[in-house]
Amino acid sequence: MPWLYLGHPSLALPPCQRGQTGLTPQPWGGFPSPGLQSSGQGPLSRFIRHTCLSWTYDSRAAALGGTMTFRGDGNKRDEHLLKKRNVPQEESLEDSDIDSDFKGQNVTLEAILQNAVSDNGLIQLSAVQAARKLLSSDRNPPIDDLIKSGILPILVKCCLALTNIASGTSQQTQAVDAVPLFLRLLQSPHQNVCEQAVWALGNIIGDGPQCRDYVISLGVVKPLLSFINPSIPITFLRNVTWVIVNLCRNKDPPPPMETVQEILPALCVLIYHTDINILVDTVWALSYLTDGGNEQIQMVIDSGLSLPRPLLSHQEVKVQTAALRAVGNIVTGTDEQTQVVLNCDVLSHFPNLLTHPKEKINKEAVWFLSNITAGNQQQVQAVIDAGLLPMIIHQLAKGDFGTQKEAAWAISNLTISGRKDQVEYLVQQNVVPPFCSLLSVKDSQVVQVVLDGLKNVLIMAGDEASTIAEIIEECGGLEKIENLQQHENEDIYKLAFEIIDQYFSGDDIDEDPSLIPEATQGGTFNFDPATNLQAKEFKF
């Protein structure tokens, strides 16, 4: 089944813009939530865990041509615009000045146009303000005459100048106190004017949650979404989608719930677009919304949104990454929300993701799975049944440190959530040696996660704990645990002491028959505990 359906079956599937038909939603239902089991000092909960990744997406605007610039790309701005910005503030004209200059004069369009093309910035400003006054008149504003006069490109350039200022620092953005005017320009009958206004508003919204909420409070969402229609040029739609991303980002605080409700239907349409830039931005918008807590995750699920499953195996890495983060955020929620994703057979994509040549994809994939193994026992079993546990252990042993860290979480979570037979299977996959190798890293959190996992395995093993202890000792883990009794972190040295005291006492070793030297025919002793250990078949 090609599409990952996240919505309720009673909700209609959004229309496809590119002629894709035959899409059948996959229904989902409620599932019991037995909650996490805990043995000793276990890893953090799923909701807290998902914040550990620091890799983020940098939003950008698609290039629209001309002298437009991206946020943060101020050094590349047009020199002419820089000169316009440098007009001394004390020489700027206020409306009262314009009134005095033009009062009693029959200002013609020809005069306004002549002033608009002047090399003097003050004269240009007076012309633009005069044009604004004409357009603001209640009695038949000369809109058509102004367009025919040729002043429109100059007015667009003025809007562009403010757009570039709005793409600067926070102080520069706040200096552009023109949000109501930009919102008014969204109603312009001329698309290039609307496009410039959207660009400027996107830069202001992207400055942070305060600016975002201010622009939202003035009513930006409805006119912005109205541009999403079949006739919109692709470059304009890319810009609109980028602004939607900025509306969704930042979770301290998150966007208003009413705004999320307004945006979700648009995302349900944009998710089917074939343009890579629009597709990536749409999925990142979803990832930001699902990063805002369980309530927003549920809103996305209830919206009827369909996330194309093939995006997880898309040939473009940036599409894969965005899709992986979006579904990854959903599984940070409740067990029921996690099950919605698992019901869509997403785990079938993970063999390729775990062997992807890009390490950041490996890391995201293992992070996703670490939140599955933090779920209920049925969800843990789904990971095992998909054949993913040996691949996680491979990343634990061979991946880069960021991926190893996520793999340590995945393993340790399983020792808390899993049944006895599931933990037994984990040990049978030879997880202990690579797990113990992380006990010597400098990251205290990783060390504690590994100690937690080892202690949970030893507890779960019961009467077979001595066998686990032998494996730990044989791979060098015991020496590392002994050294950790001197660790500066109190939780770590206490855990290390408890493990040594409970499972590595001298009496236990003396009583282990596998460690007793065997007498040879010549009367000498053969001491080879490793050979005796390998001959044992491990089973709890």
XYZ file of C-alpha atoms in Angstrom:
540
model
C 0.000 0.000 0.000
C 1.686 3.210 -1.201
C 0.425 5.808 1.241
C 0.892 6.135 4.946
C -2.516 7.250 6.209
C -2.475 9.014 9.555
C -6.111 9.980 9.756
C -9.439 8.554 10.802
C -11.167 6.481 8.092
C -14.194 8.773 8.152
C -12.086 11.695 6.939
C -11.836 12.255 3.211
C -8.485 11.967 1.520
C -7.245 15.375 0.282
C -7.273 15.825 -3.494
C -4.085 15.118 -5.426
C -2.834 17.999 -7.525
C -0.748 15.885 -9.862
C -3.258 13.335 -11.063
C -2.418 10.554 -8.587
C -5.464 8.356 -8.145
C -6.462 5.151 -6.495
C -5.164 6.159 -3.084
C -6.894 4.156 -0.387
C -6.575 5.318 3.212
C -5.489 2.755 5.784
C -7.703 3.013 8.875
C -6.376 2.978 12.372
C -7.934 2.372 15.722
C -7.285 2.668 19.416
C -4.808 0.491 21.240
C -4.274 -0.263 24.917
C -1.413 1.504 26.647
C 0.186 -0.733 29.261
C 2.904 1.847 29.908
C 6.629 1.423 30.344
C 8.111 -1.080 32.708
C 11.012 0.064 34.794
C 13.829 -1.825 36.455
C 16.111 0.251 38.620
C 17.268 3.519 37.122
C 15.978 3.283 33.577
C 16.392 5.649 30.648
C 14.269 8.730 30.250
C 10.703 8.470 29.033
C 9.889 8.495 25.350
C 8.600 12.091 25.445
C 11.755 13.428 27.088
C 14.009 11.240 24.970
C 12.971 12.683 21.665
C 14.498 16.044 22.499
C 18.032 14.640 22.614
C 18.667 15.089 18.901
C 20.044 18.496 18.090
C 20.097 18.208 14.311
C 17.676 20.778 12.902
C 16.433 22.056 9.565
C 17.405 25.512 8.335
C 14.438 27.111 6.586
C 15.085 29.023 3.443
C 13.147 30.780 0.757
C 13.277 29.644 -2.828
C 14.948 32.107 -5.187
C 12.410 34.272 -6.975
C 14.840 36.090 -9.223
C 15.779 39.750 -9.400
C 17.485 41.211 -6.360
C 15.674 39.161 -3.743
C 17.766 37.729 -0.933
C 17.510 34.879 1.560
C 17.262 35.315 5.321
C 20.749 35.621 6.710
C 22.215 36.339 3.276
C 22.554 40.069 3.829
C 26.046 40.371 2.356
C 24.680 39.530 -1.071
C 22.030 42.233 -1.159
C 21.906 44.583 -4.065
C 24.136 47.637 -3.550
C 21.378 49.935 -4.747
C 19.134 48.663 -1.957
C 21.896 49.175 0.582
C 22.140 52.797 -0.480
C 18.383 53.193 -0.114
C 18.636 51.870 3.431
C 21.243 54.457 4.330
C 19.001 57.515 3.898
C 19.610 59.632 7.070
C 16.660 59.331 9.422
C 16.563 63.025 10.290
C 16.087 63.920 6.632
C 13.181 61.549 6.035
C 9.857 63.088 5.165
C 6.757 62.563 7.262
C 3.249 62.722 5.928
C 2.978 66.280 7.222
C 5.927 67.257 5.028
C 4.265 65.729 2.013
C 1.065 67.556 2.840
C 2.907 70.868 2.878
C 4.741 70.106 -0.359
C 1.677 69.031 -2.268
C -1.016 71.032 -0.494
C -2.975 73.104 -2.906
C -1.167 71.540 -5.851
C -2.871 69.461 -8.490
C -0.319 66.653 -8.340
C -0.339 64.817 -11.659
C 0.617 61.222 -12.201
C 3.331 62.450 -14.526
C 4.868 64.474 -11.693
C 4.688 61.521 -9.301
C 6.323 59.252 -11.859
C 9.044 61.807 -12.578
C 9.843 62.080 -8.870
C 9.747 58.290 -8.485
C 12.602 57.815 -10.956
C 14.720 60.545 -9.374
C 18.219 59.744 -8.117
C 17.400 61.605 -4.901
C 16.091 59.219 -2.273
C 14.049 61.914 -0.536
C 12.288 62.853 -3.748
C 11.597 59.179 -4.452
C 10.108 58.803 -0.988
C 7.844 61.799 -1.535
C 6.604 60.295 -4.791
C 5.816 56.936 -3.196
C 3.970 58.629 -0.336
C 2.022 60.773 -2.777
C 1.046 57.656 -4.717
C -0.103 56.039 -1.480
C -2.279 59.059 -0.685
C -3.908 58.877 -4.095
C -4.611 55.170 -3.703
C -5.998 55.715 -0.203
C -8.593 58.253 -1.298
C -12.192 57.254 -0.791
C -13.390 58.640 -4.110
C -12.435 56.494 -7.073
C -8.705 55.913 -6.483
C -6.853 56.106 -9.825
C -5.589 52.522 -9.713
C -5.672 51.907 -13.457
C -4.057 55.256 -14.193
C -1.239 54.528 -11.757
C -0.608 51.156 -13.368
C -0.551 52.672 -16.845
C 1.846 55.372 -15.684
C 4.581 52.773 -15.165
C 5.111 53.426 -11.449
C 4.236 49.874 -10.372
C 7.787 48.437 -10.773
C 9.109 51.236 -8.580
C 6.545 50.495 -5.872
C 7.534 46.820 -6.028
C 11.165 47.825 -5.512
C 10.150 49.789 -2.427
C 8.439 46.704 -1.081
C 11.552 44.705 -1.937
C 13.695 47.113 0.071
C 11.560 46.523 3.150
C 11.706 42.788 2.444
C 15.478 42.834 2.545
C 15.514 44.870 5.740
C 13.131 42.329 7.257
C 15.602 39.566 6.389
C 18.255 41.042 8.687
C 18.793 40.934 12.444
C 16.023 41.015 15.048
C 16.563 44.730 15.611
C 16.410 45.405 11.880
C 13.291 43.277 11.543
C 11.546 45.161 14.334
C 12.463 48.428 12.665
C 10.218 47.485 9.754
C 6.990 48.400 11.495
C 5.037 47.704 8.363
C 3.256 44.406 8.993
C -0.251 45.903 8.566
C 0.843 47.438 5.263
C 2.333 44.155 4.051
C -0.902 42.407 4.979
C -2.814 44.974 2.951
C -0.549 44.308 -0.008
C -1.598 40.644 0.074
C -4.917 41.861 -1.367
C -3.229 43.483 -4.355
C -4.543 42.392 -7.770
C -0.929 42.196 -8.950
C 0.818 38.950 -8.198
C 4.335 40.361 -8.047
C 3.244 42.774 -5.310
C 1.617 39.929 -3.367
C 4.744 37.849 -3.797
C 6.952 40.566 -2.356
C 4.604 41.048 0.586
C 4.606 37.302 1.296
C 8.399 37.290 1.185
C 8.639 40.186 3.643
C 6.108 38.660 6.032
C 7.949 35.335 5.899
C 11.161 37.011 7.005
C 9.390 38.752 9.873
C 7.590 35.569 10.976
C 10.878 33.676 10.861
C 12.464 36.056 13.360
C 10.995 34.160 16.322
C 7.806 33.137 18.117
C 6.955 36.675 19.249
C 7.078 38.081 15.725
C 5.283 34.979 14.455
C 2.413 35.360 16.902
C 2.204 39.113 16.253
C 1.794 38.595 12.513
C -0.691 35.774 13.157
C -2.729 38.059 15.435
C -3.070 40.555 12.586
C -4.616 37.890 10.340
C -1.895 36.593 8.022
C -2.983 32.953 7.781
C -6.187 33.204 5.761
C -4.884 35.456 2.948
C -1.627 33.479 2.829
C -3.411 30.156 2.356
C -5.654 31.667 -0.321
C -2.663 31.729 -2.665
C -2.533 27.914 -2.719
C -4.425 27.260 -5.924
C -3.706 25.582 -9.286
C -2.896 28.876 -11.021
C -0.130 30.032 -8.669
C 3.372 30.077 -10.239
C 5.726 27.487 -8.801
C 8.174 30.091 -7.476
C 5.376 31.879 -5.636
C 4.064 28.617 -4.177
C 7.554 27.751 -2.927
C 7.624 31.052 -1.096
C 4.164 30.527 0.401
C 5.186 27.057 1.596
C 8.349 28.481 3.153
C 6.239 30.995 5.110
C 4.021 28.130 6.309
C 7.163 26.404 7.620
C 8.031 29.545 9.592
C 4.498 29.659 10.990
C 4.887 26.078 12.258
C 8.377 26.291 13.711
C 9.346 27.246 17.280
C 7.720 25.438 20.180
C 8.491 27.850 23.013
C 5.687 28.710 22.734
C 4.199 26.677 19.862
C 1.914 28.366 17.349
C -1.696 28.870 18.489
C -3.884 25.791 18.147
C -6.302 27.741 15.955
C -3.461 28.488 13.549
C -2.432 24.829 13.431
C -6.021 23.880 12.614
C -6.046 26.392 9.761
C -2.720 25.245 8.322
C -3.239 21.462 8.403
C -5.719 21.303 5.465
C -3.200 23.187 3.320
C -0.467 20.721 4.257
C -2.826 17.884 3.303
C -2.795 19.317 -0.221
C 0.875 20.307 -0.457
C 2.073 16.853 0.649
C 1.166 15.584 -2.841
C 3.146 18.206 -4.740
C 5.859 16.932 -7.063
C 8.216 19.886 -6.594
C 11.063 18.790 -4.312
C 11.391 22.159 -2.536
C 7.684 22.337 -1.772
C 7.624 18.707 -0.678
C 10.587 19.115 1.668
C 9.171 22.287 3.231
C 5.755 20.679 3.678
C 7.166 17.658 5.486
C 9.367 19.883 7.656
C 6.278 21.895 8.584
C 4.707 18.623 9.726
C 7.814 17.737 11.699
C 7.653 21.063 13.536
C 3.974 20.561 14.351
C 4.561 17.032 15.651
C 7.430 18.330 17.781
C 5.021 20.373 19.882
C 3.745 17.666 22.224
C 1.100 14.959 22.216
C -1.794 17.361 21.654
C -0.346 18.668 18.407
C 0.593 15.134 17.348
C -3.041 14.136 17.790
C -4.178 17.157 15.790
C -2.002 16.015 12.885
C -3.400 12.475 13.138
C -6.994 13.698 13.365
C -6.550 16.024 10.383
C -6.735 13.097 7.972
C -3.249 13.862 6.735
C -1.735 11.256 4.445
C 2.041 11.043 4.491
C 3.378 9.260 1.402
C 5.204 6.196 2.645
C 7.648 6.238 -0.286
C 9.130 9.461 1.120
C 11.055 7.334 3.623
C 12.792 5.706 0.660
C 12.916 8.795 -1.570
C 16.013 9.204 -3.727
C 16.555 12.723 -2.365
C 18.248 12.584 1.045
C 16.637 15.849 2.151
C 13.189 14.374 1.509
C 14.070 11.185 3.395
C 15.430 13.194 6.299
C 12.337 15.367 6.590
C 9.968 12.385 6.360
C 11.981 10.419 8.920
C 11.891 13.300 11.372
C 8.137 13.791 10.884
C 7.217 10.167 11.630
C 9.929 10.083 14.300
C 8.273 12.914 16.177
C 4.925 11.115 16.081
C 6.384 8.041 17.808
C 7.580 10.247 20.671
C 3.927 10.451 21.654
C 1.700 7.934 23.375
C 1.691 4.212 22.623
C -1.554 4.705 20.701
C -0.040 7.458 18.558
C 3.027 5.306 17.961
C 0.819 2.426 16.873
C -0.765 4.632 14.195
C 2.636 4.833 12.522
C 3.481 1.156 13.008
C 0.153 0.125 11.493
C 1.286 1.757 8.260
C 4.185 -0.714 7.898
C 6.881 1.944 8.161
C 9.306 -0.566 9.678
C 9.678 -2.194 6.263
C 11.654 0.892 5.173
C 14.176 0.663 7.986
C 16.593 -1.972 6.674
C 17.530 0.501 3.938
C 17.604 3.438 6.346
C 19.884 1.609 8.780
C 22.310 0.770 5.965
C 22.085 4.170 4.272
C 25.460 5.672 3.262
C 24.573 8.937 5.039
C 25.338 8.730 8.754
C 22.703 11.308 9.651
C 20.054 9.003 8.149
C 21.407 6.095 10.228
C 21.245 8.246 13.347
C 17.682 9.409 12.703
C 16.590 5.838 11.964
C 18.058 4.463 15.204
C 16.562 7.403 17.122
C 13.154 6.487 15.676
C 13.587 2.865 16.748
C 14.735 3.871 20.239
C 11.314 5.409 20.752
C 9.626 2.236 19.501
C 11.588 0.091 21.962
C 10.437 2.507 24.667
C 6.860 1.498 23.906
C 4.835 -1.525 24.894
C 5.898 -5.138 24.453
C 3.948 -5.557 21.218
C 5.843 -2.623 19.732
C 9.156 -4.079 20.912
C 8.186 -7.337 19.220
C 7.438 -5.460 15.990
C 11.069 -4.290 15.897
C 12.266 -7.856 16.503
C 9.921 -9.337 13.890
C 11.140 -6.806 11.318
C 14.672 -8.149 11.806
C 15.970 -4.758 12.919
C 17.583 -5.657 16.237
C 20.805 -7.103 14.722
C 21.073 -3.965 12.584
C 20.716 -1.741 15.655
C 23.465 -3.751 17.359
C 25.652 -3.316 14.263
C 25.210 0.459 14.530
C 25.984 0.174 18.249
C 29.307 -1.431 17.342
C 30.268 0.280 14.079
C 28.298 3.521 13.743
C 29.609 6.999 14.443
C 29.293 8.140 18.050
C 26.001 9.983 17.529
C 24.435 6.841 16.085
C 26.007 4.655 18.786
C 24.442 6.903 21.402
C 20.982 6.449 19.894
C 21.584 2.689 19.642
C 22.485 2.592 23.343
C 19.135 4.220 24.115
C 17.329 1.717 21.885
C 18.956 -1.252 23.647
C 18.515 0.121 27.157
C 14.863 0.997 26.481
C 14.258 -2.581 25.350
C 15.664 -3.911 28.638
C 12.987 -1.864 30.418
C 10.000 -2.377 28.117
C 10.698 -5.875 26.828
C 9.603 -9.256 28.087
C 12.095 -11.780 29.423
C 12.220 -13.670 26.127
C 12.781 -10.415 24.218
C 15.731 -9.479 26.423
C 17.032 -13.041 26.053
C 16.926 -12.659 22.270
C 18.812 -9.384 22.634
C 21.637 -11.103 24.514
C 21.706 -13.946 21.993
C 22.442 -11.353 19.298
C 25.737 -10.653 21.109
C 24.766 -7.182 22.291
C 26.867 -7.219 25.477
C 30.396 -6.641 24.013
C 29.547 -3.530 21.929
C 27.311 -2.305 24.747
C 30.181 -2.573 27.242
C 32.572 -0.803 24.868
C 30.638 2.429 25.447
C 31.413 2.357 29.170
C 34.702 4.128 28.487
C 33.300 7.123 26.580
C 33.364 10.606 28.083
C 29.629 11.201 27.693
C 28.241 10.584 31.193
C 24.694 10.190 29.935
C 25.705 7.376 27.580
C 27.656 5.634 30.351
C 24.651 5.756 32.662
C 22.321 4.484 29.931
C 24.628 1.495 29.347
C 24.953 0.738 33.069
C 21.166 0.893 33.392
C 20.794 -1.532 30.513
C 23.390 -3.979 31.841
C 21.818 -3.969 35.292
C 18.372 -4.585 33.785
C 19.721 -7.555 31.795
C 21.360 -9.018 34.902
C 18.121 -8.627 36.871
C 16.077 -10.179 34.060
C 18.498 -13.113 33.771
C 17.704 -14.314 37.280
C 19.514 -17.600 37.896
C 21.504 -17.108 34.678
C 22.974 -13.795 35.867
C 26.355 -15.452 36.400
C 26.479 -16.324 32.702
C 25.824 -12.696 31.785
C 28.499 -11.649 34.280
C 30.994 -13.946 32.554
C 30.215 -12.400 29.166
C 30.693 -8.923 30.640
C 34.007 -9.927 32.194
C 35.258 -11.684 29.072
C 34.714 -8.652 26.818
C 36.483 -6.283 29.220
C 33.315 -4.784 30.636
C 34.102 -5.721 34.221
C 37.311 -3.702 34.233
C 35.448 -0.695 32.861
C 32.730 -1.027 35.507
C 35.361 -1.256 38.237
C 36.959 1.952 36.980
C 33.576 3.680 36.997
C 33.431 3.274 40.786
C 35.759 6.290 40.799
C 33.573 8.342 38.441
C 32.771 11.932 39.399
C 29.086 11.408 38.614
C 27.375 10.106 41.748
C 24.699 8.130 39.895
C 27.329 6.408 37.766
C 29.624 5.329 40.573
C 26.658 4.109 42.641
C 25.389 2.029 39.727
C 28.869 0.634 39.095
C 29.274 -0.270 42.767
C 25.872 -2.001 42.887
C 26.644 -4.102 39.800
C 30.054 -5.137 41.144
C 28.682 -5.882 44.600
C 25.692 -7.920 43.419
C 27.080 -9.814 40.429
C 30.887 -9.892 40.632
C 31.640 -10.936 44.220
C 34.549 -13.331 44.753
C 32.287 -16.119 46.025
C 30.332 -16.202 42.786
C 33.475 -16.619 40.710
C 34.904 -19.340 42.975
C 31.686 -21.337 42.753
C 31.492 -21.190 38.955
C 32.584 -24.652 37.686
C 33.401 -23.253 34.258
C 36.300 -21.331 35.780
C 37.900 -24.335 37.557
C 41.109 -25.437 35.745
C 40.935 -28.870 34.177
C 43.723 -31.421 34.831
C 45.459 -32.810 31.743
C 46.973 -36.256 31.327
C 50.419 -34.838 32.104
C 49.236 -33.568 35.470
C 49.189 -29.912 34.418
C 46.130 -27.668 34.486
C 44.411 -26.194 31.447
C 42.751 -22.849 32.326
C 40.601 -21.587 29.442
C 37.384 -19.983 30.717
C 36.642 -18.461 27.313
C 36.395 -21.905 25.722
C 34.132 -23.164 28.476
C 31.958 -20.056 28.204
C 31.469 -20.351 24.448
C 30.403 -23.959 24.867
C 27.439 -22.847 26.954
C 24.109 -22.209 25.307
C 22.715 -19.026 26.794
C 19.080 -19.071 27.858
C 17.274 -17.298 30.691
